Amino acid sequence: MAEKNYDAKDIVVLEGLDAVRLRPGMYIGTTGSKGMHHLLWEIVDNAIDEISNGHGDTITITLNPDNSVTVEDNGRGIPVDMHPTLHKSGVEVVYTTLHAGGKFNTDNYKFSGGLHGVGASVTNALSKWCNVTVYKGGKEYYIGFHSYTDDEGKIHSGIPVEPLKMIGKTDKSGTKVTFLPDEEMFGNIKFNFETICNRARELAFLNKGLRIELNDVANEKQEIYHYEGGISDFVNYLTENKNRLFQKPIYFHGEDKNFDLEVAIIYCDGYTENSFSFVNNIPTIEGGTHETGFRSAFTKVMNEYARNSGLLKDKEANLLGEDFREGINVVLNVKMNNVQFEGQTKTKLGNPEAKTLVESLTIKELSKYFADKKNSTTGDIIVNKAKGAAKVREAAKKAKELTRAKNSAENFNLVGKLAAATSRNRENAELFIVEGDSAGGSAKQGRDRRFQAILPLRGKPLNAEKKRIDQVLANEEIRTIISALNTGIGEDFDLSSLRYNKVIILSDADQDGAHIRAILLTFFFRYMRELVNDGHVYIGLPPLYKVYKKDYTEYVYSDNELPEAIARAGRGYNLQRYKGLGEMNPEQLWETTMDPERRNLIQVTIEDVAEADRMITALMRDDIEARKHYINEHANFDHEDEFLKNYKKI
Ligand code: 28F
């Protein structure tokens, strides 16, 4: 597409900045840490837009010691000329006008990302101050914005201190922005280096060739992300801890007017599907039309390949989509205009044209890929893997029919282990899944039986990562959980049948407990993901210590807090260390771990599905050595462990 060179007059003007301070949630979702990080991503998105349109290649993000953050790119620099009717520089318009930007004019940039496309003015509106430097045409320009309180006590933010001015000469080209989030708005304004690293890595994978440098000045940390392989490198990264069935990922790219598609595929020896899709760099966690289009095209092309190569005989039935999904790892990257997001968390693509375009482009490009003889080994591996899956599917279907009657009788017994709650109200109902019979016994006695149900788990439930669905279903512990929750699993999962609003995993604070917890989370992640996405899964934290004296008791939940608790207790204190839940009597278990007023819960949220998946894969590996290695590097099964760090503490 011919690119139009535009200037300040092209900026579309819609609204003023006050709206943002008034209702920040509308623009950045929350005023918590996630919302604050959003301020940064708005700026980074603009830099990415510029670079992905062919101008520049590097973005640097620097966390400064005063909590401000600097983003710089080496693009063309935001336009500095005067807007003809607003009589302000292009930079000032972009930073003070809501919805300002070429984003709404498809002539300017082919596609535009932007988490919600609201832009830099939102960041400015929610910052204490914001400084912008533009390097353009041999000159350096500067404008500063700040927030202040007027005589009537009203706060004004994003106000230019002076108009844009030329401050010197330069041979650089690009834009540099530094801002300090407003502490009154966000409370804690510390950026999280690791969170930023994870998203920056993802952005570097999704935008081949883009270089992102991250610096944490105070902690002297630096990371650089740059992938010439783009999403092919991404699927390799995602499957680093798995056994791949072929070495080079399938990769193709296809385009149509205002539509770009890029797909990378690799198969591994497991049975689960791992698909990650993105639209304009935004993860579409709930999938949508682009995924649907891809699946149908992939199944079609692979069946054609299977027939043409003689791997599937005339008399044999076509392989199903689900057969091709076992062990597949896909990254689907779409760039398009006018995206519509739907679904519970607005992470599902709704545009109907995305289905047909992804479908036709995939059929075209993937057929081309397999027409090439040197890719036939890969094709054969995939078809043979799918044939294996189809065989098991047929066998499982027969077995299921045979045992259906028997199962319904057994399910009844299984739930017999469950100490149900007396009230039928689901709203505040809680299910505690408790490690071990003795802790289970204490929990049954200590609970508030009106709304708390207890399910004790003997032994370790089966590792859901390594098994096919029929084996998962055959496991007694897992079946007990499924029947207690009442939702069904996998494709049949139905959230509206859920009997408990909170599902709380209670395991010991040791290696075994962590393993059980990881297994349960893997199971929920693989077979009841909606339960997790919808925020029903929690981890209960039992205390690690009791500090006590004659008339004084304090429970301590982490090693960090212990010294302070000891200081509070003063001289002559006693210290008890809990090795497991089983050491607590029913009253203690209630006071410390079950009473909604006093307990500590961690809500399991999968904000970063890709990282959670990598972690789960690593933790669940059969290969003990690799697992140990991973655990040593990343996790110490404390309450503060790495595994829990991705999950939000409530
Ligand atoms: C550190 C953050 O924001 N980089 C940006 C550009 C470049 C242009 C531009 C941006 C004009 C009409 C808005 C330059 N020359 N980094 C950034 N680099 N915005 S933001 O244009 C702004 C649009 O609506 C640019 C010619 N065309 C565009």
XYZ file of C-alpha atoms and ligand atoms in Angstrom:
678
model
C 0.000 0.000 0.000
C 1.307 3.445 -0.841
C 2.039 5.220 2.377
C 0.794 8.721 2.784
C 3.172 11.103 4.466
C 1.001 13.004 6.874
C 1.393 15.858 9.249
C -0.347 17.534 12.153
C -3.592 18.316 10.291
C -4.310 14.615 9.881
C -4.766 14.147 13.600
C -8.409 13.468 14.367
C -9.694 15.252 17.441
C -12.398 13.762 19.617
C -12.389 14.585 23.338
C -10.576 16.330 26.203
C -8.407 14.762 28.900
C -10.609 15.311 31.966
C -12.634 12.233 31.135
C -9.573 10.070 31.783
C -8.899 11.263 35.341
C -12.613 11.073 36.022
C -13.018 7.474 34.914
C -9.581 5.885 34.610
C -11.122 2.417 34.569
C -12.723 3.112 31.216
C -9.337 3.729 29.658
C -6.883 1.470 31.462
C -9.102 -1.144 33.095
C -7.906 -0.754 36.682
C -5.991 1.720 38.817
C -3.979 -1.188 40.183
C -0.555 -2.270 39.084
C -1.879 -3.677 35.824
C -3.469 -0.357 34.885
C -0.276 1.461 35.721
C 1.718 -0.825 33.437
C -0.877 -0.046 30.793
C 0.422 3.563 30.757
C 3.749 2.200 29.614
C 2.235 -0.109 26.987
C 0.329 2.784 25.409
C 3.622 4.544 24.752
C 5.380 1.366 23.631
C 2.485 0.618 21.257
C 2.999 3.932 19.508
C 6.677 3.159 19.081
C 5.822 -0.308 17.721
C 3.314 1.167 15.267
C 6.004 3.454 13.931
C 8.585 0.672 13.663
C 6.270 -1.926 12.161
C 5.450 0.574 9.442
C 9.066 0.473 8.432
C 10.614 3.357 10.357
C 13.329 2.431 12.842
C 14.028 -0.872 14.556
C 14.784 -0.310 18.240
C 12.832 0.571 21.368
C 14.551 1.176 24.693
C 12.625 1.086 27.930
C 14.374 2.381 31.034
C 13.089 2.157 34.579
C 14.582 5.188 36.298
C 15.458 5.296 40.009
C 12.755 7.948 40.683
C 10.073 5.457 39.448
C 9.612 7.290 36.171
C 10.049 5.320 32.964
C 11.609 6.328 29.650
C 10.679 4.918 26.251
C 12.649 5.804 23.164
C 12.413 4.721 19.541
C 14.438 5.514 16.425
C 11.522 6.175 14.083
C 10.716 9.425 12.282
C 9.707 11.349 15.395
C 6.176 12.573 16.074
C 5.236 15.468 13.735
C 6.321 18.823 15.149
C 4.564 21.181 12.749
C 1.557 23.273 13.832
C -1.932 21.882 13.571
C -3.735 24.339 11.250
C -6.893 24.827 13.313
C -5.800 23.871 16.819
C -2.646 26.018 16.615
C -0.686 23.453 18.556
C 2.222 21.272 17.519
C 1.475 17.699 16.409
C 3.240 16.406 19.526
C 1.059 18.503 21.812
C -2.110 17.355 20.067
C -1.097 13.702 20.367
C -0.351 14.086 24.087
C -3.333 16.230 25.105
C -6.194 14.984 22.983
C -8.028 11.809 23.678
C -8.253 9.508 20.676
C -5.838 11.741 18.812
C -3.890 9.836 16.272
C -3.621 8.406 12.863
C -5.060 5.265 14.390
C -8.493 6.227 13.244
C -7.433 7.031 9.771
C -6.479 3.816 7.997
C -4.592 5.684 5.281
C -1.759 6.503 7.610
C -0.626 3.255 9.128
C -1.579 -0.081 7.587
C -2.588 -1.462 10.993
C -2.419 -0.046 14.407
C -2.039 -1.884 17.698
C -2.713 -0.141 20.956
C -4.235 -2.166 23.766
C -7.404 -0.182 23.437
C -6.158 2.297 20.919
C -6.563 5.238 23.250
C -2.997 6.388 23.043
C -0.433 8.531 24.677
C -2.845 11.182 25.986
C -4.175 8.666 28.511
C -0.669 8.098 29.815
C -0.155 11.851 30.027
C -3.492 12.377 31.793
C -2.615 9.838 34.481
C 0.968 10.995 35.034
C 2.382 13.468 37.524
C 4.572 14.724 34.690
C 5.509 13.657 31.193
C 8.368 14.883 28.992
C 8.566 14.334 25.250
C 11.632 14.841 23.078
C 11.478 14.521 19.297
C 14.549 14.136 17.091
C 13.601 15.075 13.563
C 15.140 16.728 10.513
C 18.434 17.401 12.284
C 16.748 19.159 15.203
C 15.833 18.281 18.759
C 12.437 19.447 20.100
C 11.093 19.323 23.632
C 7.766 19.680 25.406
C 6.935 18.994 29.072
C 3.517 18.306 30.621
C 2.619 18.376 34.297
C -0.277 18.093 36.685
C -1.173 20.808 39.210
C -3.926 21.745 41.642
C -5.790 25.030 41.028
C -7.072 27.557 43.611
C -10.322 25.651 43.945
C -8.489 22.434 44.672
C -9.220 20.863 41.304
C -6.478 18.767 39.742
C -5.506 19.424 36.136
C -3.237 16.929 34.466
C -1.388 16.636 31.206
C -1.013 20.403 30.930
C 1.822 21.679 28.702
C 4.332 23.709 30.694
C 5.307 25.583 27.514
C 4.639 24.983 23.815
C 6.948 22.631 21.946
C 10.299 24.247 21.296
C 13.393 23.528 19.308
C 16.239 23.097 21.760
C 19.192 22.144 19.582
C 20.673 20.172 16.754
C 20.946 16.405 16.536
C 21.804 13.674 14.102
C 19.343 11.336 15.783
C 15.839 10.538 14.601
C 13.009 9.331 16.801
C 10.862 9.985 19.855
C 11.729 9.836 23.553
C 9.099 9.946 26.293
C 9.582 9.948 30.069
C 6.664 9.938 32.507
C 5.957 9.450 36.189
C 2.638 7.748 36.999
C 0.481 9.773 39.381
C 0.971 8.291 42.831
C -2.447 9.577 44.000
C -4.077 7.617 41.215
C -2.167 4.349 41.536
C -0.940 4.171 45.130
C 2.116 2.102 44.424
C 3.985 3.379 41.376
C 6.786 0.831 41.201
C 7.045 -0.825 37.792
C 7.738 -4.546 37.787
C 10.789 -5.341 35.691
C 9.848 -8.977 35.202
C 6.304 -8.163 34.042
C 7.762 -5.719 31.547
C 10.341 -8.276 30.389
C 7.632 -10.867 29.707
C 5.485 -8.555 27.628
C 8.517 -7.067 25.840
C 9.713 -10.555 24.920
C 6.260 -11.371 23.555
C 6.215 -8.154 21.519
C 9.668 -8.914 20.133
C 8.498 -12.395 19.069
C 5.376 -10.963 17.450
C 7.267 -8.274 15.543
C 10.123 -9.968 13.734
C 13.300 -7.915 13.752
C 12.128 -5.466 16.405
C 14.764 -4.886 19.076
C 13.647 -4.061 22.601
C 16.223 -3.080 25.204
C 15.161 -2.973 28.829
C 17.097 -1.303 31.609
C 16.420 -1.249 35.315
C 18.815 1.436 36.468
C 18.430 1.058 40.234
C 18.952 -2.700 40.142
C 21.504 -2.670 37.338
C 19.556 -5.134 35.236
C 19.403 -5.283 31.451
C 17.570 -7.485 28.947
C 17.570 -7.357 25.157
C 14.938 -9.068 23.041
C 15.377 -9.445 19.319
C 14.167 -12.366 17.196
C 14.966 -12.641 13.529
C 12.763 -15.766 13.473
C 9.708 -13.963 14.914
C 6.877 -16.331 15.843
C 8.911 -19.371 14.713
C 11.288 -18.477 17.527
C 8.203 -18.003 19.718
C 6.927 -21.599 19.275
C 10.448 -22.859 19.867
C 10.601 -20.873 23.084
C 7.186 -22.177 24.165
C 8.207 -25.785 23.598
C 11.730 -25.534 24.973
C 10.960 -28.075 27.712
C 9.008 -30.470 25.518
C 10.041 -33.143 23.050
C 9.446 -31.800 19.541
C 8.459 -34.226 16.808
C 10.274 -32.235 14.111
C 12.862 -29.522 14.405
C 11.893 -26.677 12.098
C 8.497 -25.104 12.825
C 5.992 -24.870 9.980
C 5.795 -21.193 9.144
C 3.693 -19.277 6.682
C 2.634 -15.758 6.018
C -0.309 -14.557 3.978
C -1.908 -11.233 3.300
C -4.956 -9.576 1.850
C -5.993 -5.964 1.684
C -5.615 -4.590 5.226
C -5.152 -8.076 6.620
C -1.980 -9.888 7.633
C -1.656 -13.459 8.859
C 1.356 -15.275 10.194
C 1.360 -18.790 11.648
C 4.029 -20.969 13.248
C 3.372 -24.595 14.203
C 5.363 -27.273 15.959
C 4.260 -30.680 17.261
C 5.372 -32.275 20.522
C 4.941 -35.739 21.965
C 2.253 -34.796 24.523
C -1.481 -34.884 23.984
C -2.529 -31.377 24.772
C -3.064 -28.464 22.443
C -1.316 -25.152 23.014
C -2.549 -22.354 20.837
C -1.675 -18.735 21.350
C -3.332 -16.216 19.136
C -2.817 -12.484 18.832
C -4.576 -9.680 17.037
C -2.597 -6.451 16.605
C -0.172 -7.758 19.248
C -2.986 -8.278 21.754
C -3.355 -11.824 23.126
C -6.774 -13.265 22.290
C -6.980 -15.608 25.266
C -10.568 -16.598 24.565
C -9.803 -17.325 20.897
C -12.364 -16.238 18.347
C -13.059 -16.162 14.633
C -9.393 -16.195 13.552
C -8.765 -19.407 15.514
C -11.922 -20.982 14.127
C -10.852 -20.176 10.584
C -7.389 -21.573 11.174
C -8.637 -24.831 12.685
C -11.016 -25.582 9.893
C -8.404 -24.797 7.208
C -5.706 -26.795 8.977
C -7.916 -29.887 9.264
C -8.883 -29.579 5.607
C -5.341 -29.172 4.267
C -3.962 -31.949 6.477
C -6.667 -34.388 5.368
C -5.887 -33.525 1.756
C -2.206 -34.105 2.416
C -3.000 -37.415 4.138
C -4.969 -38.601 1.083
C -2.451 -37.385 -1.484
C 0.456 -38.988 0.346
C -1.404 -42.295 0.683
C -1.301 -42.189 4.497
C -5.085 -42.151 4.534
C -6.768 -44.766 2.344
C -9.940 -44.160 0.307
C -11.990 -46.368 2.583
C -10.801 -44.620 5.745
C -12.753 -41.700 7.217
C -11.284 -38.215 7.407
C -9.309 -37.342 10.499
C -11.040 -34.906 12.849
C -9.877 -31.515 14.004
C -9.390 -32.862 17.519
C -7.088 -35.586 16.154
C -4.792 -32.929 14.729
C -4.875 -30.973 17.966
C -3.060 -33.531 20.123
C 0.423 -32.236 20.742
C 0.079 -29.189 18.505
C 1.664 -25.863 19.481
C 0.561 -22.881 17.431
C 1.208 -19.180 17.384
C -1.307 -17.294 15.262
C -0.541 -13.650 14.592
C -3.132 -11.468 12.891
C -2.935 -7.778 12.033
C -6.148 -6.151 10.887
C -8.342 -3.050 11.154
C -11.546 -2.360 13.088
C -11.166 -5.212 15.536
C -14.144 -6.183 17.648
C -13.401 -7.945 20.916
C -16.031 -10.008 22.672
C -16.336 -12.518 25.468
C -16.154 -12.427 29.237
C -12.758 -10.731 29.335
C -12.981 -9.005 25.936
C -10.190 -11.224 24.630
C -12.168 -13.039 21.948
C -12.044 -11.847 18.354
C -15.529 -11.369 16.941
C -14.958 -10.093 13.373
C -16.634 -12.568 10.987
C -14.311 -11.611 8.097
C -11.342 -12.822 10.155
C -12.661 -16.379 9.942
C -12.986 -16.411 6.163
C -9.713 -14.570 5.568
C -7.657 -16.745 7.935
C -9.321 -19.820 6.444
C -8.596 -18.941 2.812
C -5.080 -17.636 3.482
C -4.219 -20.746 5.520
C -5.529 -23.084 2.825
C -3.512 -21.224 0.210
C -0.241 -20.898 2.114
C -0.267 -24.248 3.906
C -1.068 -26.106 0.672
C 1.868 -24.309 -0.907
C 4.027 -25.383 2.040
C 3.136 -29.062 1.655
C 3.408 -28.974 -2.129
C 7.138 -28.625 -1.475
C 8.634 -32.160 -1.331
C 11.161 -31.203 1.308
C 8.334 -30.610 3.800
C 6.820 -34.072 3.399
C 8.604 -35.541 6.438
C 6.882 -32.933 8.601
C 3.534 -33.664 6.933
C 3.917 -37.403 7.482
C 4.787 -36.959 11.158
C 1.668 -34.864 11.733
C -0.658 -37.260 9.924
C 0.743 -40.265 11.769
C 0.351 -38.511 15.101
C -3.270 -37.659 14.235
C -3.944 -41.242 13.146
C -2.742 -42.390 16.575
C -5.121 -39.947 18.203
C -8.021 -41.124 16.035
C -7.379 -44.727 17.051
C -7.475 -43.868 20.727
C -10.558 -41.732 20.180
C -12.386 -44.686 18.648
C -11.291 -47.004 21.441
C -12.185 -44.507 24.140
C -15.622 -44.016 22.658
C -16.308 -47.741 22.854
C -14.947 -47.957 26.395
C -17.022 -44.991 27.480
C -20.223 -46.511 26.154
C -19.502 -49.748 28.001
C -18.759 -48.097 31.320
C -21.303 -45.317 31.276
C -23.811 -47.161 33.444
C -21.118 -48.275 35.840
C -19.687 -44.767 36.081
C -22.880 -43.126 37.173
C -23.124 -45.599 40.058
C -19.495 -44.974 41.006
C -19.786 -41.221 40.852
C -22.320 -41.443 43.593
C -19.811 -43.212 45.834
C -17.033 -40.845 44.960
C -18.931 -37.823 46.145
C -19.442 -39.800 49.338
C -15.940 -38.697 50.379
C -17.033 -35.132 50.141
C -18.243 -33.393 53.277
C -20.842 -31.186 51.604
C -22.066 -27.827 52.844
C -25.524 -27.595 54.366
C -26.646 -24.530 52.423
C -27.398 -24.871 48.739
C -26.468 -21.295 47.986
C -23.682 -21.348 45.389
C -22.786 -17.675 45.649
C -20.622 -18.028 48.727
C -20.077 -21.784 48.629
C -16.469 -22.897 48.968
C -14.829 -26.198 48.233
C -11.580 -26.972 50.007
C -9.468 -29.629 48.318
C -7.255 -30.729 51.181
C -4.037 -32.733 51.032
C -4.190 -35.816 53.200
C -6.823 -37.544 55.293
C -5.713 -36.166 58.638
C -5.810 -32.523 57.535
C -9.046 -33.362 55.751
C -10.454 -34.594 59.071
C -9.415 -31.383 60.870
C -10.875 -29.302 58.076
C -14.195 -31.138 58.287
C -14.401 -30.430 62.010
C -13.080 -26.891 61.884
C -15.084 -25.556 58.934
C -18.230 -23.469 58.816
C -20.395 -26.238 57.485
C -23.046 -23.880 56.214
C -21.004 -22.885 53.185
C -17.718 -24.796 53.278
C -17.349 -28.256 51.757
C -14.266 -30.410 52.256
C -12.761 -32.883 49.851
C -9.760 -34.718 51.303
C -7.287 -36.070 48.772
C -5.397 -39.211 49.537
C -2.137 -39.736 47.661
C -1.226 -37.640 44.684
C -3.768 -37.115 41.959
C -2.579 -38.058 38.536
C -0.432 -35.755 36.485
C -2.802 -34.297 33.923
C -0.030 -33.036 31.676
C 1.111 -36.433 30.509
C -2.172 -38.245 30.076
C -4.875 -38.479 27.534
C -8.338 -37.442 28.526
C -9.596 -41.003 28.995
C -6.816 -41.732 31.485
C -7.465 -38.492 33.292
C -11.093 -39.481 33.608
C -10.209 -42.889 34.933
C -8.300 -41.464 37.906
C -10.325 -41.635 41.088
C -9.070 -38.427 42.699
C -9.732 -36.466 39.544
C -13.174 -37.976 39.092
C -14.015 -37.021 42.650
C -13.109 -33.413 41.908
C -15.056 -33.370 38.656
C -18.188 -34.762 40.195
C -17.941 -32.440 43.197
C -17.664 -29.368 40.964
C -20.455 -30.615 38.688
C -19.219 -28.714 35.609
C -17.964 -31.488 33.344
C -14.596 -31.034 31.644
C -12.957 -30.107 28.358
C -15.393 -29.358 25.578
C -18.326 -30.256 27.844
C -17.280 -27.821 30.568
C -20.216 -25.711 31.717
C -19.453 -22.945 34.163
C -23.097 -22.329 34.976
C -23.318 -25.730 36.678
C -20.477 -24.941 39.085
C -21.481 -25.738 42.660
C -18.826 -23.644 44.391
C -17.860 -20.055 43.845
C -14.426 -20.634 45.345
C -12.354 -23.760 44.838
C -9.514 -23.632 47.339
C -6.470 -25.859 47.148
C -4.991 -26.531 50.559
C -1.697 -28.358 50.530
C 1.348 -28.455 52.797
C 4.065 -25.837 52.481
C 6.637 -28.390 51.348
C 7.823 -30.023 48.120
C 5.085 -32.645 48.105
C 2.426 -30.053 48.763
C 3.763 -27.885 45.969
C 3.699 -30.856 43.638
C 0.103 -31.680 44.470
C -0.815 -28.054 43.985
C 0.945 -27.972 40.625
C -0.838 -31.147 39.532
C -4.237 -29.768 40.497
C -3.526 -26.466 38.770
C -2.385 -28.322 35.673
C -5.608 -30.248 35.673
C -7.703 -27.090 36.020
C -5.561 -25.337 33.440
C -5.925 -28.134 30.892
C -9.466 -29.295 31.422
C -11.340 -26.492 33.186
C -9.545 -23.381 32.003
C -12.672 -21.273 32.259
C -12.808 -22.049 35.961
C -9.393 -20.440 36.288
C -10.040 -17.594 33.844
C -13.224 -16.730 35.658
C -11.343 -16.469 38.954
C -12.773 -19.419 40.888
C -9.506 -21.149 41.760
C -7.587 -20.189 44.879
C -4.634 -21.401 46.855
C -4.995 -21.369 50.619
C -1.871 -20.433 52.521
C -1.379 -22.247 55.790
C 0.838 -20.530 58.370
C 4.488 -21.519 58.561
C 4.983 -20.532 62.203
C 3.188 -19.791 65.404
C 4.839 -17.229 67.690
C 3.262 -17.362 71.143
C 3.493 -16.512 74.834
C 1.117 -16.976 77.702
C -1.592 -14.610 76.528
C -0.327 -13.957 73.014
C -0.483 -15.845 69.725
C 0.461 -14.763 66.239
C 0.534 -16.894 63.113
C 3.194 -16.136 60.522
C 2.730 -16.965 56.838
C 6.149 -16.289 55.371
C 9.779 -16.336 56.408
C 10.058 -12.629 55.640
C 7.484 -11.735 58.254
C 8.981 -13.879 60.993
C 11.521 -11.406 62.459
C 8.847 -8.724 62.859
C 6.437 -11.144 64.500
C 9.134 -12.207 66.953
C 9.845 -8.561 67.745
C 6.151 -7.966 68.395
C 5.928 -10.913 70.763
C 8.915 -9.643 72.746
C 11.098 -11.550 75.179
C 10.254 -15.038 76.283
C 8.367 -16.029 73.151
C 7.931 -19.599 71.881
C 8.177 -20.561 68.244
C 6.397 -23.456 66.576
C 7.136 -24.362 62.999
C 4.360 -26.115 61.107
C 5.540 -28.836 58.807
C 2.125 -29.694 57.513
C -1.550 -28.996 57.733
C -1.984 -32.193 59.693
C -0.201 -30.666 62.705
C -3.007 -28.215 63.299
C -6.088 -29.068 65.286
C -9.506 -28.178 63.844
C -9.707 -24.829 65.674
C -6.261 -23.781 64.568
C -6.954 -24.760 60.968
C -10.141 -22.704 61.032
C -8.454 -19.657 62.576
C -5.443 -19.636 60.313
C -6.497 -21.026 56.988
C -10.248 -21.311 56.563
C -11.944 -18.401 58.296
C -12.746 -15.882 55.523
C -11.978 -13.062 57.973
C -8.469 -14.198 58.796
C -7.153 -16.550 56.136
C -4.698 -15.775 53.304
C -5.788 -16.785 49.816
C -4.066 -16.433 46.501
C -6.373 -16.132 43.535
C -5.034 -18.043 40.589
C -5.279 -15.867 37.511
C -3.661 -16.699 34.251
C -2.576 -13.324 33.021
C 0.224 -14.738 31.079
C -0.990 -18.008 29.649
C 2.197 -18.649 27.725
C 4.404 -18.311 30.818
C 2.018 -20.395 32.918
C 2.127 -23.076 30.258
C 5.900 -23.159 30.082
C 6.083 -23.345 33.835
C 3.520 -26.093 34.119
C 5.262 -28.061 31.398
C 8.566 -27.732 33.180
C 7.126 -28.673 36.543
C 5.260 -31.651 35.168
C 8.030 -33.242 33.170
C 8.741 -36.910 33.602
C 12.351 -36.088 33.178
C 13.266 -35.634 36.835
C 16.606 -34.024 36.119
C 15.132 -31.325 33.940
C 12.467 -30.676 36.510
C 14.965 -30.376 39.326
C 16.993 -28.050 37.204
C 13.978 -25.895 36.507
C 12.906 -25.895 40.123
C 16.376 -24.962 41.307
C 16.524 -22.099 38.877
C 13.054 -20.756 39.275
C 11.229 -22.008 42.280
C 11.786 -22.522 45.962
C 8.590 -23.966 47.241
C 8.073 -21.249 49.749
C 4.972 -19.122 49.908
C 6.884 -16.685 47.770
C 7.798 -19.209 45.130
C 8.079 -18.507 41.446
C 5.118 -20.664 40.643
C 2.861 -18.440 42.665
C 4.396 -15.220 41.535
C 2.413 -15.199 38.307
C -0.731 -15.365 40.289
C -2.355 -12.437 41.932
C -2.377 -12.318 45.712
C -5.667 -11.169 47.206
C 8.520 6.521 22.612
C 7.199 6.530 21.973
O 5.422 7.551 20.165
N 6.804 7.103 18.443
C 6.100 7.677 17.439
C 5.679 8.550 15.421
C 5.845 8.969 14.139
C 4.815 9.604 13.501
C 3.625 9.792 14.199
C 4.464 8.764 16.048
C 0.204 11.775 12.809
C -1.238 11.796 12.600
C -0.842 10.802 14.643
C 6.098 10.831 11.769
N 6.268 11.293 10.538
N 7.346 6.566 20.565
C 6.457 7.100 19.745
N 6.571 7.918 16.234
N 3.442 9.369 15.452
S 4.473 8.164 17.622
O 2.595 10.390 13.639
C 1.523 10.687 14.513
C 0.335 10.657 13.780
O -1.831 11.199 13.727
C 4.992 10.107 12.132
C 5.330 11.030 9.594
N 4.239 10.318 9.915
C 4.087 9.868 11.151
